[in-house]
Phi, psi and omega in degrees: 000317180293328178296313179296320178300317180292321179294315178297323177294322177297319177294320178294328176294326177297314177295325177295323177296317179296314180299315181297319179295316181292336178278352178078026180286172182294148178293339177296321179294318179295322178295320177296316178297322179296317179295318177298316180297315180298319178296318181292324182282326183267343184299315185285000183302314181292323178295317179298316179298319180297317180294318178298314182292332176290331184260355179265138176301149185304320183287348179253003183295324180296319179297314181291325178294318178292324177297320177294323178295320177296320178298315179295321179295322180295323177295317179294320179295319179293326177292322179293320180287325182282341178102000000 
């Protein structure tokens, strides 16, 4: 539940950044919103991983951990290709 709350808050920060930019506010305000958004979107990662590892049998944890690593690598790869 807290993970979803943080993700929805992060999305709302994105809309707040757009609104703030369109209102012609200072870039300092947009930078603060960006830092808050990034923190909210990346924060629940460790919690999610912990919950997954708690519910996965011990002998399958390596498989799920490697799958998560591939997922993280794909995000990094797409960012590198996208610029």
